Coordinates of C-alpha atoms and ligand atoms in Angstrom, one line a residue:
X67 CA 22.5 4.4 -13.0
X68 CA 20.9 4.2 -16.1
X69 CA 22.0 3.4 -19.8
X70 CA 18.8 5.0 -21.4
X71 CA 17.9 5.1 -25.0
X72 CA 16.5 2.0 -26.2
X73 CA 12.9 0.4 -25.9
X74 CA 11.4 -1.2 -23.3
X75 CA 9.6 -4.2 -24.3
X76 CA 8.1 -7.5 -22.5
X77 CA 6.2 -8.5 -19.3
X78 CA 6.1 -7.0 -16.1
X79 CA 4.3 -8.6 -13.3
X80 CA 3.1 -5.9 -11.2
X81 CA 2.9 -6.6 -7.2
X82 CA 0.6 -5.6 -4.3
X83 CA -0.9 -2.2 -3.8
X84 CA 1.5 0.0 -1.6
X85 CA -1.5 2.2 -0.7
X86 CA -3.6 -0.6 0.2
X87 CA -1.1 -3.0 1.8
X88 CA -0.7 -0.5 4.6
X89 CA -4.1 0.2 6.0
X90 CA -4.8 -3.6 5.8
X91 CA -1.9 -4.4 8.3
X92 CA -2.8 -2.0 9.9
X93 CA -6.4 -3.0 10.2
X94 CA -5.5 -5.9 11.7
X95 CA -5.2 -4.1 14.6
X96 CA -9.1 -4.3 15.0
X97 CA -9.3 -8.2 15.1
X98 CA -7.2 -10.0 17.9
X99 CA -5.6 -13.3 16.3
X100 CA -3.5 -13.9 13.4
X101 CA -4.2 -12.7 10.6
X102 CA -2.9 -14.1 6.7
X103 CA -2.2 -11.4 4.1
X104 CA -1.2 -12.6 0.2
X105 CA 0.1 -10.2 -2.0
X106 CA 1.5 -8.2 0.0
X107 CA 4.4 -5.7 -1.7
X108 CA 7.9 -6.1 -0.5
X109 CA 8.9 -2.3 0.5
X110 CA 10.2 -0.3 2.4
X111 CA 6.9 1.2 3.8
X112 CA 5.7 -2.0 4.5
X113 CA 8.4 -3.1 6.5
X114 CA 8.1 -0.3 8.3
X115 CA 4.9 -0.6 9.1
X116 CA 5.5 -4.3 10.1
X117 CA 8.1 -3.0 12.7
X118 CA 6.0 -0.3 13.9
X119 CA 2.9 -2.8 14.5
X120 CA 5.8 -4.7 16.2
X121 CA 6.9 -2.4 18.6
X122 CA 3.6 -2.0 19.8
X123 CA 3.4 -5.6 20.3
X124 CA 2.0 -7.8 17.3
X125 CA 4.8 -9.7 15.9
X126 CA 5.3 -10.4 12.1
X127 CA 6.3 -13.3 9.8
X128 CA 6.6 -12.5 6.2
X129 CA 6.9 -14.9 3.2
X130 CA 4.3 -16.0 0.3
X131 CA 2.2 -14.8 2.9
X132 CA 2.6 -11.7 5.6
X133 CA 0.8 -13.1 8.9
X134 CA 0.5 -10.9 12.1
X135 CA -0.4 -11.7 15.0
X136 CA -2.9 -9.4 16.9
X137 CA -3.3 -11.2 20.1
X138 CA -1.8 -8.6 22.2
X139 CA -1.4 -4.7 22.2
X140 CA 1.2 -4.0 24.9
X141 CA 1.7 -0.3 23.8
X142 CA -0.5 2.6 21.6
X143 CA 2.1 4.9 20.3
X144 CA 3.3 5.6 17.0
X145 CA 7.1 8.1 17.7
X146 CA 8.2 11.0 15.7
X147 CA 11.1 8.4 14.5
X148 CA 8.3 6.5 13.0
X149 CA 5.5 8.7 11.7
X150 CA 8.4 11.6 10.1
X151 CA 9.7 8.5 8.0
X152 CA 6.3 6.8 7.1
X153 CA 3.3 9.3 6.9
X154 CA 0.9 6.3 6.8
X155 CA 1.4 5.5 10.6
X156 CA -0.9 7.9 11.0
X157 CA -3.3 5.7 10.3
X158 CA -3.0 3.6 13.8
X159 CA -5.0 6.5 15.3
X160 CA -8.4 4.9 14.4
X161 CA -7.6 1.0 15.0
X162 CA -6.0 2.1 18.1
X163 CA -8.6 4.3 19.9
X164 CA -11.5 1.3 18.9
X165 CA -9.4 -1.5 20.2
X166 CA -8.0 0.1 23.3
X167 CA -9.8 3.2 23.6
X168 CA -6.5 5.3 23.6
X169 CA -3.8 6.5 21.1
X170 CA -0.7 8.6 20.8
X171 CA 0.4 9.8 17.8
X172 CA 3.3 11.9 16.2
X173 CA 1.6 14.7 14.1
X174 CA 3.0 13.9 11.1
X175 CA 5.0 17.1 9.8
X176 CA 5.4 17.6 6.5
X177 CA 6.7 16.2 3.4
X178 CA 8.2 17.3 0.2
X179 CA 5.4 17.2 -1.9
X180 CA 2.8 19.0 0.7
X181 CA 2.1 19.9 4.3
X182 CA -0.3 17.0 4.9
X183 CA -2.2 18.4 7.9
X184 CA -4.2 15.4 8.9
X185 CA -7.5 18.1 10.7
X186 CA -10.2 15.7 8.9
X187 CA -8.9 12.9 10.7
X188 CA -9.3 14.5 14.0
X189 CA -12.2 15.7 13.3
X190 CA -14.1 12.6 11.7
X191 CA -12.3 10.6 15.1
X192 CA -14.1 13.8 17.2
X193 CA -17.8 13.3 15.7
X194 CA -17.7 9.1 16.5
X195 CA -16.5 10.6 20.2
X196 CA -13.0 10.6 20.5
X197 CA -11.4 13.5 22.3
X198 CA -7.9 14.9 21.0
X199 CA -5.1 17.3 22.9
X200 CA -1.8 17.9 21.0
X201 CA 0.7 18.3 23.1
X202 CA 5.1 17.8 22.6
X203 CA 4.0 17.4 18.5
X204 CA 2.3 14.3 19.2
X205 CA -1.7 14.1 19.5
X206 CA -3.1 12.2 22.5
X207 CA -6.2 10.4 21.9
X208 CA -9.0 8.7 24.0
X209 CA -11.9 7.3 23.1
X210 CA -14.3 6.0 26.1
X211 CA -17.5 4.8 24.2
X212 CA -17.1 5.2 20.7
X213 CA -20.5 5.5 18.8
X214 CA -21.6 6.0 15.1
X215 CA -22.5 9.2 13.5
X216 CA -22.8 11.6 10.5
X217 CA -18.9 12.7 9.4
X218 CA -19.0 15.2 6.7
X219 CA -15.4 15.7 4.6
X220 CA -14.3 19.0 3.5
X221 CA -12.1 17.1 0.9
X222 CA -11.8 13.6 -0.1
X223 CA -8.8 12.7 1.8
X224 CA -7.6 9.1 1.4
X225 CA -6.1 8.1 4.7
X226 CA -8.8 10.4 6.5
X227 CA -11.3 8.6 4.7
X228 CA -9.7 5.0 5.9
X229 CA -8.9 6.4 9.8
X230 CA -12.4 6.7 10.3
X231 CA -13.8 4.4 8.6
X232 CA -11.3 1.8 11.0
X233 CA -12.6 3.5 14.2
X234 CA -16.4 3.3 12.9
X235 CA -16.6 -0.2 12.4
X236 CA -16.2 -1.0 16.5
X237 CA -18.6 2.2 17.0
X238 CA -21.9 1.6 18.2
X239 CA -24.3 2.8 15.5
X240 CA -24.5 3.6 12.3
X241 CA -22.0 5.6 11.3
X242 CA -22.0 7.4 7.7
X243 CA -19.0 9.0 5.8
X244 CA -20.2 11.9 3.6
X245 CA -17.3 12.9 0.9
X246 CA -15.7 10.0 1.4
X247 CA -12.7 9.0 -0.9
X248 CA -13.8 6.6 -3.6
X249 CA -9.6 4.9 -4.3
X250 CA -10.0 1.0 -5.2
X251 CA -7.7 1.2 -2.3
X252 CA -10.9 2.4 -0.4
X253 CA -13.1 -0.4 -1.6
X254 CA -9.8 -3.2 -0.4
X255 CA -9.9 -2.0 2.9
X256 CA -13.6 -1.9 3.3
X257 CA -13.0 -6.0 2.1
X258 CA -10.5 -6.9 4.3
X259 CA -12.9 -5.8 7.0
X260 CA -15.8 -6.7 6.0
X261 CA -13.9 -10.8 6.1
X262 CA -13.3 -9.8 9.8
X263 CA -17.1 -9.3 10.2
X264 CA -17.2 -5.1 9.6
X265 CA -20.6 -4.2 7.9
X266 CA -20.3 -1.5 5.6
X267 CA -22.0 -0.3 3.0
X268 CA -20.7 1.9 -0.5
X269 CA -17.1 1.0 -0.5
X270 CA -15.9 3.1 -3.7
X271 CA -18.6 5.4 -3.5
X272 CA -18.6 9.1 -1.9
X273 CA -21.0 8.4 1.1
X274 CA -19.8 5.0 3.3
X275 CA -22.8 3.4 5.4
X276 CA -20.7 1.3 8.5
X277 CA -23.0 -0.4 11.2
X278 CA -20.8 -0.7 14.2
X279 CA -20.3 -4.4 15.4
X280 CA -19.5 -5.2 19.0
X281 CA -16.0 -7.4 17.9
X282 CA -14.2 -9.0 14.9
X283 CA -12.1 -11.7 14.5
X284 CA -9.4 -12.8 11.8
X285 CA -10.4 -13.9 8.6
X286 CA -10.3 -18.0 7.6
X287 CA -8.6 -17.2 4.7
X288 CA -6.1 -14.5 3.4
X289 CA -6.7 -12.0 2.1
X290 CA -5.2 -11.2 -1.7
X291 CA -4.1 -7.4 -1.6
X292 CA -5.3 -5.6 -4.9
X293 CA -2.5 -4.8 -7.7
X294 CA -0.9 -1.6 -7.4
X295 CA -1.9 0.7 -10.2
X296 CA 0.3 3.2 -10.0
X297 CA 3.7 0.7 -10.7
X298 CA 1.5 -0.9 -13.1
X299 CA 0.8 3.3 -14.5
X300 CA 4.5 3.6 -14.2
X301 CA 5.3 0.3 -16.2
X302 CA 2.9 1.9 -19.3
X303 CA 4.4 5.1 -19.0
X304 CA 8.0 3.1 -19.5
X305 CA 6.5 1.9 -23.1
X306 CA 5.5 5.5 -24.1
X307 CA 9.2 7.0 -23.1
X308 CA 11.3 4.4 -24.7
X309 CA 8.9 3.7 -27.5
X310 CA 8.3 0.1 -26.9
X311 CA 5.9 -2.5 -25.9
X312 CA 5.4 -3.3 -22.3
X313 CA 2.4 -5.5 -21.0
X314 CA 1.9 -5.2 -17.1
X315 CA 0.4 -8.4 -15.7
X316 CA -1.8 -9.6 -12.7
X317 CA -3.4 -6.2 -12.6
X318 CA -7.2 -5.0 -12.9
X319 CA -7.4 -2.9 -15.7
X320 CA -10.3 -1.0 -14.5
X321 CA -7.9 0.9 -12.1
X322 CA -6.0 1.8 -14.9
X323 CA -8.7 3.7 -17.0
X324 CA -7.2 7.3 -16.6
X325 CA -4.2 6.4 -16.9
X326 CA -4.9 4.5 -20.1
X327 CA -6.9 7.3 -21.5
X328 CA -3.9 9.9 -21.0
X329 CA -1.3 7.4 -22.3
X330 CA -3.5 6.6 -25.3
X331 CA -4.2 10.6 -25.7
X332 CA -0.7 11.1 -26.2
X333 CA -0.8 8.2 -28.9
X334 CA 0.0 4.9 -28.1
X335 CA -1.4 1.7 -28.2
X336 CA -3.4 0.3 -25.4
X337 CA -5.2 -3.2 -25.3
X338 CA -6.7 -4.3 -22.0
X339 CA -7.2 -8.2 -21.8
X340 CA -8.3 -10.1 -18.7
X341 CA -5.8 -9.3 -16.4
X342 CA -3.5 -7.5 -18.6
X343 CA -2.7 -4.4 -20.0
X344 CA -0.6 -3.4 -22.8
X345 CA 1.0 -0.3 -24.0
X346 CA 2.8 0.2 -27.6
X347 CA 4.2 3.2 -28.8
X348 CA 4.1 3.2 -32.6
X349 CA 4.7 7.1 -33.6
X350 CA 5.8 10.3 -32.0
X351 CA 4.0 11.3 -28.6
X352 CA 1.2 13.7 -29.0
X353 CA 0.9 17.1 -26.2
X354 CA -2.0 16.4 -23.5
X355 CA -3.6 18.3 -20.8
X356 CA -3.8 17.1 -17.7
X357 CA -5.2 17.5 -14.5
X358 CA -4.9 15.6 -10.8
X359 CA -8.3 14.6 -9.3
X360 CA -9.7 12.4 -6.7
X361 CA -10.3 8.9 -7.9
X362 CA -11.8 8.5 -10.1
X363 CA -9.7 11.4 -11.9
X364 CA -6.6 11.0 -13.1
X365 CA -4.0 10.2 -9.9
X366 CA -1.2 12.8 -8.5
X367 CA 0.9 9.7 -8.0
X368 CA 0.9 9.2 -11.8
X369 CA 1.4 12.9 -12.5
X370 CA 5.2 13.0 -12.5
X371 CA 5.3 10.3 -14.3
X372 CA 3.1 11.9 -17.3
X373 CA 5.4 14.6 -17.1
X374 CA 8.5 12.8 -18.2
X375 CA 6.0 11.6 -21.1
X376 CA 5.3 15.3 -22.2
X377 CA 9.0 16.0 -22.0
X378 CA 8.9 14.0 -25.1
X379 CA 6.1 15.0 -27.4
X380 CA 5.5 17.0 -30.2
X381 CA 4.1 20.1 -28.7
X382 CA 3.1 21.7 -25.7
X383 CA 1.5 20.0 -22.6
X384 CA 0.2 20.9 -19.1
X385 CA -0.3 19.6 -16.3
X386 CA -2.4 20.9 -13.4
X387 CA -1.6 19.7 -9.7
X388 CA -4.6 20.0 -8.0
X389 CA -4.5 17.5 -4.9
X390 CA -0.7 18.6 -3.5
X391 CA 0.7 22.3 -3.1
X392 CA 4.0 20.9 -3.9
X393 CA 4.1 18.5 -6.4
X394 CA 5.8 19.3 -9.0
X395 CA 9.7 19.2 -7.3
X396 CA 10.9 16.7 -10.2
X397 CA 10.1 19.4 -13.0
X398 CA 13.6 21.3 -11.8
X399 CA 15.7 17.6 -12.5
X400 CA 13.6 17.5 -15.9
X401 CA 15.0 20.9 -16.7
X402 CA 18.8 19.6 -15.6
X403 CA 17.8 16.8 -18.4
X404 CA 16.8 19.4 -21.3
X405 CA 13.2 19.8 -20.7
X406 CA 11.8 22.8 -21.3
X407 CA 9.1 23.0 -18.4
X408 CA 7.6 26.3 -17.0
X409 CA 5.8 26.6 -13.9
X410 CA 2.6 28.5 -12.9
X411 CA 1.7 27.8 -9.3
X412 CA 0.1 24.1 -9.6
X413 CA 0.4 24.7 -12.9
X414 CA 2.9 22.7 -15.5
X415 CA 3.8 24.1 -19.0
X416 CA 5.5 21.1 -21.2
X417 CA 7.4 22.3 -24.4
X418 CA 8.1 18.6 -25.6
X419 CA 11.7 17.8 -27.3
X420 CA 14.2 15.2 -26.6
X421 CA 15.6 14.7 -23.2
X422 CA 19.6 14.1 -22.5
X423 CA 21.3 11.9 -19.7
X424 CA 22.4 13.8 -16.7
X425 CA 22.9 12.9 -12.7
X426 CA 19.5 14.2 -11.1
X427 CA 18.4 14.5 -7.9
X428 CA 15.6 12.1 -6.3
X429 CA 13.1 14.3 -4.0
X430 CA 9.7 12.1 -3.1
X431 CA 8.5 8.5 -4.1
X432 CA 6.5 9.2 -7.7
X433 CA 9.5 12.0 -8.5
X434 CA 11.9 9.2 -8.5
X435 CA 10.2 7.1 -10.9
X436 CA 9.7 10.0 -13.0
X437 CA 13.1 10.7 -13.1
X438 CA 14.1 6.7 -13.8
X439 CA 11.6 6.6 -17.2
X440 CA 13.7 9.8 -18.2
X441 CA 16.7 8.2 -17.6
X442 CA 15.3 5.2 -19.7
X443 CA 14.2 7.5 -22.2
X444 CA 17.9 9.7 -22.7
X445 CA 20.6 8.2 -24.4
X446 CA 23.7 8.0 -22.3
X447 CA 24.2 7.4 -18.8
X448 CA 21.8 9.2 -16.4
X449 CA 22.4 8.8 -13.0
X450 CA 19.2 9.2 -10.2
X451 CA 20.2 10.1 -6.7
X452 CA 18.8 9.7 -3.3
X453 CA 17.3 6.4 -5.1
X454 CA 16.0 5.2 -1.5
X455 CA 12.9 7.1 -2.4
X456 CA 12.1 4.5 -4.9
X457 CA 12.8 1.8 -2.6
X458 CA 9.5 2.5 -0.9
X459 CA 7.3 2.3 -2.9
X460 CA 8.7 -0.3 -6.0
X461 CA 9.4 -3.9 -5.6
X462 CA 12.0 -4.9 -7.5
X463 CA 12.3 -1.5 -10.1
X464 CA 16.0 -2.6 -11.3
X465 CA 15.4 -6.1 -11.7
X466 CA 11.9 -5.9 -13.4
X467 CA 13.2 -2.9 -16.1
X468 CA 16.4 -5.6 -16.4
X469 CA 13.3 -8.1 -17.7
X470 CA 12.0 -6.0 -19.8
X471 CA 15.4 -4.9 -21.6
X472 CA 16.8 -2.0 -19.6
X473 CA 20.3 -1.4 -18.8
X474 CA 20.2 -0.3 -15.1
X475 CA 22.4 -0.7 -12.3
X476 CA 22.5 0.7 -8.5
X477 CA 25.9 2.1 -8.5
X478 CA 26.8 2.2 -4.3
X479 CA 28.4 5.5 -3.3
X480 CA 31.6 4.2 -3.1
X481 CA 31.2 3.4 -7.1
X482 CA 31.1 6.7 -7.7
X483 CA 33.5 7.1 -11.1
X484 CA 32.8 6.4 -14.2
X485 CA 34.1 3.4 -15.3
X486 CA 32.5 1.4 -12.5
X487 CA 29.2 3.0 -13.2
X488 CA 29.4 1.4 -17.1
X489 CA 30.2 -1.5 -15.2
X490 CA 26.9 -1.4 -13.4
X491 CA 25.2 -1.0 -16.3
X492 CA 26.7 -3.0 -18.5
X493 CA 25.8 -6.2 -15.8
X494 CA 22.6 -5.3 -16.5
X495 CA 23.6 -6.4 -20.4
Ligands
EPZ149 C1 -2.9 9.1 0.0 O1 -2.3 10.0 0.8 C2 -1.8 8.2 -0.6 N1 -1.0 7.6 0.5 C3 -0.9 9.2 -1.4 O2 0.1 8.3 -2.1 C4 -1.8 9.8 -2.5 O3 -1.0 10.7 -3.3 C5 -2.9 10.6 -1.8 O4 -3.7 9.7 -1.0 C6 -3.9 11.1 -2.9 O5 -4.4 10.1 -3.7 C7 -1.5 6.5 1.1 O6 -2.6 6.0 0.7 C8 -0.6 5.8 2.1 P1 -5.1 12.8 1.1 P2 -3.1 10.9 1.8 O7 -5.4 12.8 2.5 O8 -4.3 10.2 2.4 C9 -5.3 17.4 2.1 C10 2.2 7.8 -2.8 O9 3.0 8.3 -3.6 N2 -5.7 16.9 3.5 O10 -6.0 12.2 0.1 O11 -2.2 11.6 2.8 C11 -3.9 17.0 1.8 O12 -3.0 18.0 2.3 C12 1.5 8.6 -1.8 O13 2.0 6.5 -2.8 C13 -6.1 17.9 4.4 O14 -6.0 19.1 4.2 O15 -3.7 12.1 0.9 C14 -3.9 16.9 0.3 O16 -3.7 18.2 -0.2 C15 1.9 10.1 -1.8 N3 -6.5 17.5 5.7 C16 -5.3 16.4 0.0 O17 -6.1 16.6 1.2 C17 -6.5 16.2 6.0 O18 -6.9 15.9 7.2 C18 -5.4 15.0 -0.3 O19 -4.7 14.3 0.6 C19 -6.1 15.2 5.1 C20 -5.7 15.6 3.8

């Protein structure tokens, strides 16, 4: 429940990268032994993926720092139960098939925001040597003698780009990844690894050079997950809805370049300063065109978010989806909220105005937090269901927009009438 209307303004400290975090524990996989993670976000996906590394055998202690221990693998399946909730699981396939040579995994389904087929996994797994059958929705992998080789991408795919890259460092050979995806999140992972002896080449770069080592073992020191900068995008986006003057902290601001370059398109104020990044709104919001790309284009997990920002300015904007086929679900809520948004296939029409509170309905993790800056945005109450989205990818969302001035509240479902829900807000005072 949101209270919207007024400005945002103060410091935010941003936490670990969600999209990092979760390749990283589950790179550990690789390296029997403990292993000591800082940084690492408190969410929902990464408790999830803590349980699901548990269930197949590696225990978990979390605190300042997230160790797991490795040791043993007593079991090499990620369940429907699992993968349906958490797409990322998917991601066990390669650390699974290098370390015990075998793998079964739910095929993932799909999602609100896209089908997410994951074929260049398979077949980037398939060139280092694995062999595949799907069978009962899951696919059942073995991998007898894993050895390097030449993987070209038919798109840029993220996780694909990771899966591989985990199985390649245990192949024998040199294995190089053509296409591959160039996300800082990309360049953590190939760190984390490279600390548990990996040797790879071009981390951040389109074309990966891994030479296959026989074993790795745990770091000596933990390793400090990157900042995520898409809160940190979502923080900024906060300053340009409410008109205020947010600075995200303990981020690196050269992961925030496109972001920065839309935000200041539409005409605010941004400084960048060390580990710092600061966004002031000091006139009306300007339209912008935008369009989705691989990194290091603009991010689809910061698209929604834009679009709550072109809700507002003077003009028309658009916004192209390029990476997702369904990804623009919190456009409909917008409209419930005033906007005046048409859409063309992937395509986004903006006519910007003013927004008004309304109950709206959550659909996918970046839609959420689209719809929470417009309820920051439009005076009144607003009220954002099926907020468990959020919960998976934000630390903290309530009590950080508290800091920095908002008046937001979870209001349970037994909470539901009105009085109680000025209540929640009015805490937040
Ligand atoms: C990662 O998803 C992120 N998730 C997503 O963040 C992010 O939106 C996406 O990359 C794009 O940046 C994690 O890192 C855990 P892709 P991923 O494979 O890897 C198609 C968030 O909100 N494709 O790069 O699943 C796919 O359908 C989440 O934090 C294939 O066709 O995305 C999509 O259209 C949402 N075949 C496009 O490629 C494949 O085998 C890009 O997907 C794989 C992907």
């Amino acid at each position: 429940m949101i209270d919207g209307g007024r400005p945002l303004e103060g410091q935010v400290a941003v936490s670990g990268s969600k999209n990092a975090a979760l390749p990283i524990l589950i790179a550990t996989l690789l390296a029997p032994g403990e292993h000591r993670l800082a940084n690492v976000p408190d969410l929902a996906d990464t408790s999830s993926t803590l349980s699901l590394l548990g269930r197949i055998g590696c225990p978990s202690l979390t605190g300042t720092h997230v160790r797991v221990d490795t040791t043993r693998v007593a079991y090499w399946e990620a369940p429907y139960d699992v993968v349906r909730k958490m797409r990322a699981s998917v991601l066990v396939l390669g650390p699974l098939l290098a370390r015990c040579g075998k793998a079964v995994v739910s095929l993932p389904g799909g999602c609100a925001i896209g089908t997410r087929p994951i074929d260049q996994h398979l077949k980037g797994l398939e060139a280092l040597g694995c062999r595949f059958r799907i069978e009962g929705g899951n696919v059942h992998g073995v991998a007898d003698d894993l050895r390097g080789a030449d993987v070209h991408l038919d798109m840029p795919t993220v996780t694909g780009t990771e899966n591989i890259l985990m199985a390649a460092v245990l192949a024998r050979g040199t294995t190089r990844i053509h296409n591959a995806a160039r996300e800082p999140e990309i360049v953590d992972l190939a760190n984390f690894l490279k600390g548990l002896g990996a040797q790879i080449e071009g981390a951040g770069s389109s074309t990966l050079v891994i030479e296959g080592v026989p074993r790795l073992t745990p770091a000596s020191r933990p390793h400090r997950i990157i900042p995520d900068r898409i809160e940190a995008g979502t923080w900024l986006c906060a300053a340009a809805v409410t008109g205020g003057d947010v600075t995200v902290t303990d981020v690196e601001p050269g992961h925030l370049e496109a972001i920065g370059a839309k935000l200041a398109e539409a005409g605010c104020e941004i400084e960048a300063a060390g580990t710092t990044v600061r966004v002031r709104r000091t006139g009306p919001l300007r339209p912008f065109q935008l369009r989705t790309l691989p990194y290091p284009g603009f991010p689809t997990d910061m698209q929604a978010q834009l679009m709550t920002v072109a809700t507002l300015a003077n003009g028309t904007s658009t916004l192209e989806e390029t990476i997702f086929e369904n990804r623009l679900l919190h456009a409909a809520e917008l409209r419930r909220m005033g906007a005046r948004i048409e859409e063309r296939g992937g395509m986004a029409i903006v006519h910007g105005g003013t927004l008004s509170a309304a109950a709206v309905m959550a659909s996918d993790l970046r839609a959420s937090a689209a719809l929470v800056l417009a309820g920051l945005a439009a005076p009144g109450l607003t009220e954002v269901l099926r907020i468990y989205h959020l919960d998976r990818g934000y630390e903290d969302l309530v009590g950080k927009a508290r800091k920095l001035g908002a008046r937001i509240g979870r209001v349970s479902d037994g909470e539901r009438d009105h009085d109680r829900m000025l209540a929640a807000t009015a805490a937040a005072a």
